[in-house]
Amino acid sequence: MSFHRGRRMRQTPAMRALCRQTPPLSADSLIMPYFVVESEDPAFRKEIASMPGQYQLGLKALREQVAKAVGNGLCATLVFGIPAKKDAQASGAWAEDGIVQQAVRMLKTEFPDLVVITDVCLCEYMDHGHCGILRANGVVDNDATLPLLVKTAVSQARAGADIVAPSDMMDGRIAAIRSGLDAEGMVQVPIMSYAVKYASAYYGPFREAAESAPSCGDRKAYQMDPGNGREAVIEARADIAEGADMLIVKPAGPYGDIIRLVRENFDVPLAAYQVSGEYSLIRAAGLNNWINEQAVMVESLQGLQRAGADMLITYFTETILEKGLAV
Ligand code: PBG
Ligand code: ZN
């Protein structure tokens, strides 16, 4: 009698490694997000309650933390800013000496080889916490928001950002940002578009981290509906046509089908963003010893690689590098 003997190839660690389809995690493709605070005290360092192990950092604290991570092999970062003051024009987002602009200058001076990616959005800088200009009727005005996004991306690129990553979900922002960068002579700065970004409850902890929760309503009128799959292809296609060089799918774990769909339809580099809520779920269970946290961490990222992601944006990056879980 003959039947399939899958176990032949599972007998030893070396045999399993030899036959493994997915390559080991690589430091080259991991991106660590940081929250940098505009604070009087550059050594400011405050743990985010809903994201144990993640911190809001002043400039000096950021420098120290990144120095350690770079020592462990960190290659790329995604920077978010928390301004000292918020207003209705998000002026902290596009100020030449805004906190992200300062952080980028510092990072590129101290760590010239580090790839510094900046999140382009206005919610952290708006007094109402929405990602664009808010009208009295509660609607975020798409077209009026575009010039502010362009100013934000241009000022970040001018500060030395290697890649700009718009996460606002306004229509037409990739075309606007591309022409804004080009007009300033920054044709070489790539755009990594959060092309496929769902209106997700998994962003909850991030909004504590970035102090960016909307004070009224929600983001469902601009971020995508979680029930939609095909729409991911439409969004990705539009952004590539407008000039996106790379794409992000976000959240990641619950959207493995979407990562695969985008991978199969487009050939540009693709990042999966394992968001704050995904991190916090694993972390909380790990802290309770309900799961083997390191194993779940690796398995969760392996799933994203299997789905087709090239790059992984994850708050576990520092830990993975520190524990030698990436090659
Ligand atoms: C800003 C932005 C958000 C995230 C990345 N960029 C929050 C949001 O859209 O509300 C979420 C990241 C995370 O949850 O880790 N628009
Ligand atoms: Zn936003």
Short mmCIF file of C-alpha atoms and ligand atoms in Angstrom, two decimals:
data_model
loop_
_atom_site.label_atom_id
_atom_site.label_comp_id
_atom_site.label_asym_id
_atom_site.label_seq_id
_atom_site.Cartn_x
_atom_site.Cartn_y
_atom_site.Cartn_z
CA MET A 1 0.00 0.00 0.00
CA SER A 2 1.32 3.42 -0.89
CA PHE A 3 0.26 6.66 0.68
CA HIS A 4 1.71 10.12 1.12
CA ARG A 5 4.43 10.22 3.78
CA GLY A 6 4.80 13.92 4.60
CA ARG A 7 6.58 13.01 7.82
CA ARG A 8 9.69 11.84 5.90
CA MET A 9 10.75 15.47 5.56
CA ARG A 10 9.90 16.51 9.13
CA GLN A 11 12.22 14.20 11.01
CA THR A 12 15.01 16.55 12.08
CA PRO A 13 15.49 20.32 12.48
CA ALA A 14 18.02 20.31 9.62
CA MET A 15 15.69 18.37 7.31
CA ARG A 16 12.83 20.74 8.13
CA ALA A 17 15.02 23.78 7.52
CA LEU A 18 16.24 22.32 4.23
CA CYS A 19 12.71 21.78 2.96
CA ARG A 20 11.25 25.02 4.31
CA GLN A 21 9.57 27.19 1.69
CA THR A 22 9.77 30.50 3.57
CA PRO A 23 13.22 31.98 4.17
CA PRO A 24 14.18 32.89 7.73
CA LEU A 25 13.35 36.41 8.94
CA SER A 26 15.95 38.82 7.70
CA ALA A 27 17.01 42.09 9.33
CA ASP A 28 17.01 43.59 5.82
CA SER A 29 13.24 43.45 5.56
CA LEU A 30 12.19 44.43 9.09
CA ILE A 31 10.98 47.97 9.79
CA MET A 32 10.74 49.28 13.36
CA PRO A 33 8.19 52.04 14.13
CA TYR A 34 9.14 54.77 16.65
CA PHE A 35 7.04 57.44 18.37
CA VAL A 36 9.05 60.60 18.85
CA VAL A 37 7.77 63.29 21.20
CA GLU A 38 8.39 67.02 20.98
CA SER A 39 9.38 67.49 24.59
CA GLU A 40 11.32 70.03 26.64
CA ASP A 41 13.13 67.01 28.02
CA PRO A 42 15.04 65.24 25.21
CA ALA A 43 15.51 62.24 27.53
CA PHE A 44 11.70 61.86 27.77
CA ARG A 45 10.80 58.18 27.79
CA LYS A 46 7.33 56.93 28.62
CA GLU A 47 6.00 53.42 28.19
CA ILE A 48 2.75 53.15 26.22
CA ALA A 49 0.28 51.48 28.58
CA SER A 50 -1.52 49.50 25.89
CA MET A 51 1.75 48.49 24.15
CA PRO A 52 4.04 47.14 26.87
CA GLY A 53 7.66 47.40 25.75
CA GLN A 54 7.00 50.32 23.37
CA TYR A 55 7.80 53.92 24.31
CA GLN A 56 7.15 57.52 23.44
CA LEU A 57 10.65 58.93 23.10
CA GLY A 58 12.25 62.36 23.23
CA LEU A 59 15.01 63.04 20.69
CA LYS A 60 17.87 61.95 22.89
CA ALA A 61 16.02 58.86 24.11
CA LEU A 62 15.30 58.02 20.46
CA ARG A 63 18.96 58.39 19.56
CA GLU A 64 20.00 56.04 22.36
CA GLN A 65 17.37 53.45 21.58
CA VAL A 66 18.11 53.47 17.84
CA ALA A 67 21.86 53.24 18.52
CA LYS A 68 21.27 50.03 20.44
CA ALA A 69 18.96 48.63 17.75
CA VAL A 70 21.42 49.52 14.98
CA GLY A 71 24.05 47.68 17.00
CA ASN A 72 21.76 44.65 16.82
CA GLY A 73 21.34 45.01 13.06
CA LEU A 74 18.41 47.40 12.59
CA CYS A 75 18.18 48.50 8.93
CA ALA A 76 14.97 50.53 8.65
CA THR A 77 12.62 52.64 10.76
CA LEU A 78 9.21 54.26 10.40
CA VAL A 79 8.92 57.51 12.34
CA PHE A 80 5.74 58.96 13.89
CA GLY A 81 5.66 62.33 15.64
CA ILE A 82 3.78 63.67 18.63
CA PRO A 83 3.88 67.48 18.54
CA ALA A 84 3.89 69.79 21.55
CA LYS A 85 0.85 71.64 20.15
CA LYS A 86 -2.02 70.53 17.93
CA ASP A 87 -4.19 72.83 15.79
CA ALA A 88 -6.75 72.75 12.95
CA GLN A 89 -4.10 73.05 10.21
CA ALA A 90 -1.78 70.34 11.56
CA SER A 91 1.05 72.85 11.42
CA GLY A 92 3.33 70.56 13.43
CA ALA A 93 3.19 68.04 10.58
CA TRP A 94 4.78 70.31 7.98
CA ALA A 95 6.87 72.73 10.08
CA GLU A 96 10.50 72.76 8.96
CA ASP A 97 11.50 72.21 12.59
CA GLY A 98 8.61 69.85 13.40
CA ILE A 99 9.41 66.92 15.62
CA VAL A 100 9.58 64.37 12.79
CA GLN A 101 11.78 66.70 10.73
CA GLN A 102 14.11 67.10 13.72
CA ALA A 103 14.14 63.35 14.33
CA VAL A 104 14.95 62.63 10.68
CA ARG A 105 17.85 65.09 10.67
CA MET A 106 19.23 63.54 13.84
CA LEU A 107 18.80 59.94 12.61
CA LYS A 108 20.39 60.60 9.21
CA THR A 109 23.32 62.38 10.86
CA GLU A 110 23.93 59.73 13.50
CA PHE A 111 23.03 56.65 11.42
CA PRO A 112 23.57 57.52 7.74
CA ASP A 113 22.96 53.94 6.55
CA LEU A 114 19.66 53.53 8.36
CA VAL A 115 16.63 53.73 6.04
CA VAL A 116 14.39 56.39 7.58
CA ILE A 117 10.75 56.23 6.49
CA THR A 118 8.31 58.93 7.61
CA ASP A 119 4.58 58.47 8.12
CA VAL A 120 2.74 61.21 6.22
CA CYS A 121 -0.52 61.95 8.00
CA LEU A 122 -2.14 64.79 9.88
CA CYS A 123 -4.09 63.06 12.68
CA GLU A 124 -1.30 63.34 15.28
CA TYR A 125 -1.09 67.10 14.59
CA MET A 126 -4.79 68.00 14.32
CA ASP A 127 -6.61 69.21 17.45
CA HIS A 128 -9.57 66.99 16.40
CA GLY A 129 -7.50 63.89 15.61
CA HIS A 130 -8.78 63.34 12.06
CA CYS A 131 -6.42 62.66 9.16
CA GLY A 132 -7.44 65.76 7.19
CA ILE A 133 -9.20 69.11 7.32
CA LEU A 134 -12.47 68.75 9.22
CA ARG A 135 -15.55 70.66 8.05
CA ALA A 136 -18.38 71.80 10.36
CA ASN A 137 -20.58 68.99 9.04
CA GLY A 138 -18.08 66.43 10.34
CA VAL A 139 -16.75 65.54 6.88
CA VAL A 140 -13.01 65.38 6.23
CA ASP A 141 -12.44 67.55 3.16
CA ASN A 142 -10.41 65.41 0.74
CA ASP A 143 -9.18 67.99 -1.75
CA ALA A 144 -8.49 70.72 0.79
CA THR A 145 -6.30 68.25 2.71
CA LEU A 146 -4.03 67.40 -0.23
CA PRO A 147 -1.84 70.54 -0.12
CA LEU A 148 -1.10 69.95 3.58
CA LEU A 149 -0.08 66.36 2.89
CA VAL A 150 2.20 67.60 0.11
CA LYS A 151 3.79 70.16 2.45
CA THR A 152 4.27 67.45 5.07
CA ALA A 153 5.93 65.00 2.68
CA VAL A 154 8.12 67.70 1.12
CA SER A 155 9.34 68.96 4.50
CA GLN A 156 10.11 65.42 5.65
CA ALA A 157 12.02 64.68 2.45
CA ARG A 158 13.87 67.97 2.77
CA ALA A 159 14.90 66.94 6.29
CA GLY A 160 16.42 63.82 4.75
CA ALA A 161 13.72 61.13 4.86
CA ASP A 162 14.69 58.23 2.60
CA ILE A 163 11.09 57.24 1.89
CA VAL A 164 7.77 58.97 2.58
CA ALA A 165 4.77 56.82 3.54
CA PRO A 166 1.34 58.49 3.27
CA SER A 167 -1.22 56.84 5.57
CA ASP A 168 -4.07 59.35 5.43
CA MET A 169 -6.26 57.59 2.79
CA MET A 170 -7.27 60.79 0.98
CA ASP A 171 -7.96 60.14 -2.71
CA GLY A 172 -5.36 61.57 -5.09
CA ARG A 173 -2.68 62.08 -2.47
CA ILE A 174 -0.05 59.98 -4.20
CA ALA A 175 -0.28 62.03 -7.40
CA ALA A 176 -0.20 65.25 -5.39
CA ILE A 177 2.78 64.20 -3.25
CA ARG A 178 4.70 62.87 -6.28
CA SER A 179 4.35 66.13 -8.17
CA GLY A 180 5.12 68.14 -5.02
CA LEU A 181 8.36 66.21 -4.44
CA ASP A 182 9.33 66.42 -8.11
CA ALA A 183 8.71 70.16 -8.20
CA GLU A 184 11.19 70.54 -5.33
CA GLY A 185 13.80 68.47 -7.14
CA MET A 186 13.25 65.37 -5.01
CA VAL A 187 12.49 63.01 -7.86
CA GLN A 188 14.59 60.34 -6.14
CA VAL A 189 12.52 60.09 -2.96
CA PRO A 190 10.31 56.98 -3.18
CA ILE A 191 6.71 56.87 -2.00
CA MET A 192 5.64 53.85 0.03
CA SER A 193 1.88 54.11 -0.05
CA TYR A 194 -0.44 52.78 2.60
CA ALA A 195 -2.57 51.93 -0.42
CA VAL A 196 -4.64 49.29 1.32
CA LYS A 197 -5.52 50.55 4.76
CA TYR A 198 -8.63 49.33 6.53
CA ALA A 199 -10.72 51.18 9.12
CA SER A 200 -9.54 48.77 11.79
CA ALA A 201 -10.18 48.37 15.50
CA TYR A 202 -6.64 46.96 15.68
CA TYR A 203 -5.28 50.53 15.62
CA GLY A 204 -6.60 51.19 19.14
CA PRO A 205 -3.27 51.06 21.02
CA PHE A 206 -1.54 53.20 18.36
CA ARG A 207 -3.97 56.01 19.02
CA GLU A 208 -2.86 56.03 22.64
CA ALA A 209 0.78 55.87 21.54
CA ALA A 210 0.43 58.71 19.02
CA GLU A 211 -2.27 60.60 20.94
CA SER A 212 -4.27 60.67 17.72
CA ALA A 213 -7.73 59.29 18.49
CA PRO A 214 -10.43 61.30 16.69
CA SER A 215 -12.35 63.43 19.20
CA CYS A 216 -15.58 62.85 17.28
CA GLY A 217 -16.72 60.17 14.86
CA ASP A 218 -14.38 57.62 13.33
CA ARG A 219 -12.24 57.10 10.20
CA LYS A 220 -14.72 54.88 8.32
CA ALA A 221 -15.46 57.52 5.67
CA TYR A 222 -11.85 57.50 4.48
CA GLN A 223 -10.25 54.21 5.52
CA MET A 224 -11.45 51.00 3.82
CA ASP A 225 -14.31 48.81 4.94
CA PRO A 226 -13.00 45.56 6.45
CA GLY A 227 -15.58 43.58 4.50
CA ASN A 228 -14.01 44.52 1.18
CA GLY A 229 -11.38 42.42 -0.56
CA ARG A 230 -11.58 43.31 -4.25
CA GLU A 231 -11.37 47.01 -3.42
CA ALA A 232 -7.75 46.40 -2.38
CA VAL A 233 -6.88 45.82 -6.03
CA ILE A 234 -8.60 49.04 -7.09
CA GLU A 235 -6.79 51.07 -4.41
CA ALA A 236 -3.40 49.54 -5.18
CA ARG A 237 -3.84 50.03 -8.92
CA ALA A 238 -4.79 53.68 -8.46
CA ASP A 239 -1.81 54.39 -6.22
CA ILE A 240 0.66 52.73 -8.59
CA ALA A 241 -0.82 54.72 -11.49
CA GLU A 242 -0.34 57.90 -9.43
CA GLY A 243 3.29 57.08 -8.74
CA ALA A 244 3.55 54.84 -5.67
CA ASP A 245 6.83 52.90 -5.70
CA MET A 246 5.94 50.46 -2.92
CA LEU A 247 2.71 49.43 -1.23
CA ILE A 248 1.59 48.68 2.32
CA VAL A 249 -1.27 46.45 3.41
CA LYS A 250 -2.53 47.23 6.91
CA PRO A 251 -3.42 45.59 9.29
CA ALA A 252 -1.52 42.44 8.39
CA GLY A 253 -2.43 39.22 10.24
CA PRO A 254 -6.21 39.28 9.76
CA TYR A 255 -5.68 40.41 6.14
CA GLY A 256 -3.44 37.63 4.82
CA ASP A 257 -5.85 37.14 1.92
CA ILE A 258 -5.39 40.79 0.98
CA ILE A 259 -1.60 40.57 1.11
CA ARG A 260 -1.79 37.59 -1.23
CA LEU A 261 -4.26 39.34 -3.54
CA VAL A 262 -2.05 42.44 -3.83
CA ARG A 263 1.07 40.30 -4.27
CA GLU A 264 -0.50 38.36 -7.13
CA ASN A 265 -1.77 41.46 -8.91
CA PHE A 266 1.21 43.82 -8.62
CA ASP A 267 4.96 43.51 -8.88
CA VAL A 268 6.12 46.41 -6.70
CA PRO A 269 7.73 45.79 -3.28
CA LEU A 270 5.03 45.03 -0.72
CA ALA A 271 5.06 45.72 3.00
CA ALA A 272 2.72 44.20 5.58
CA TYR A 273 2.11 46.34 8.67
CA GLN A 274 1.57 44.25 11.79
CA VAL A 275 -0.24 47.01 13.67
CA SER A 276 -0.41 48.03 17.31
CA GLY A 277 -3.40 45.85 18.21
CA GLU A 278 -1.76 42.78 16.69
CA TYR A 279 1.34 43.51 18.78
CA SER A 280 -0.65 44.11 21.97
CA LEU A 281 -2.64 40.89 21.64
CA ILE A 282 0.50 38.79 21.35
CA ARG A 283 2.30 40.78 24.05
CA ALA A 284 -0.58 40.55 26.54
CA ALA A 285 -0.92 36.81 26.13
CA GLY A 286 2.87 36.47 26.35
CA LEU A 287 3.07 38.49 29.56
CA ASN A 288 0.46 36.18 31.06
CA ASN A 289 2.44 33.14 29.94
CA TRP A 290 -0.59 31.98 28.01
CA ILE A 291 1.47 31.52 24.86
CA ASN A 292 5.12 31.10 23.97
CA GLU A 293 5.52 34.72 22.93
CA GLN A 294 8.71 34.39 20.90
CA ALA A 295 7.35 31.46 18.94
CA VAL A 296 4.07 33.25 18.23
CA MET A 297 5.97 36.38 17.22
CA VAL A 298 7.99 34.49 14.63
CA GLU A 299 4.99 32.46 13.43
CA SER A 300 2.86 35.59 13.00
CA LEU A 301 5.53 37.15 10.78
CA GLN A 302 6.16 33.94 8.88
CA GLY A 303 2.47 34.01 7.98
CA LEU A 304 2.91 37.45 6.45
CA GLN A 305 5.93 36.29 4.45
CA ARG A 306 3.98 33.26 3.24
CA ALA A 307 1.12 35.52 2.18
CA GLY A 308 3.59 37.41 -0.02
CA ALA A 309 4.96 40.36 1.95
CA ASP A 310 8.52 41.46 1.16
CA MET A 311 8.85 43.89 4.06
CA LEU A 312 7.48 43.58 7.57
CA ILE A 313 6.62 46.62 9.63
CA THR A 314 6.46 45.31 13.19
CA TYR A 315 6.89 46.57 16.75
CA PHE A 316 8.66 43.26 17.43
CA THR A 317 11.61 44.27 15.22
CA GLU A 318 13.89 45.30 18.09
CA THR A 319 13.15 42.12 20.03
CA ILE A 320 13.66 39.90 17.01
CA LEU A 321 17.05 41.47 16.37
CA GLU A 322 18.06 41.43 20.01
CA LYS A 323 17.16 37.75 20.44
CA GLY A 324 18.89 36.77 17.21
CA LEU A 325 15.66 35.55 15.61
CA ALA A 326 16.58 37.12 12.24
CA VAL A 327 19.55 36.37 10.02
C1 PBG B 1 -2.01 57.49 10.99
C2 PBG B 1 -1.65 56.07 11.24
C3 PBG B 1 -2.32 55.11 12.04
C4 PBG B 1 -1.54 53.97 12.02
C5 PBG B 1 -0.47 54.23 11.18
N1 PBG B 1 -0.56 55.52 10.69
C6 PBG B 1 -3.53 55.25 12.88
C7 PBG B 1 -4.84 55.43 12.29
O1 PBG B 1 -5.03 55.41 11.07
O2 PBG B 1 -5.75 55.64 13.08
C8 PBG B 1 -1.83 52.70 12.78
C9 PBG B 1 -0.62 51.93 13.18
C10 PBG B 1 -0.83 50.94 14.26
O3 PBG B 1 -1.95 50.69 14.74
O4 PBG B 1 0.18 50.36 14.68
N2 PBG B 1 -3.09 57.66 10.15
ZN ZN B 2 -3.98 59.75 10.21
#
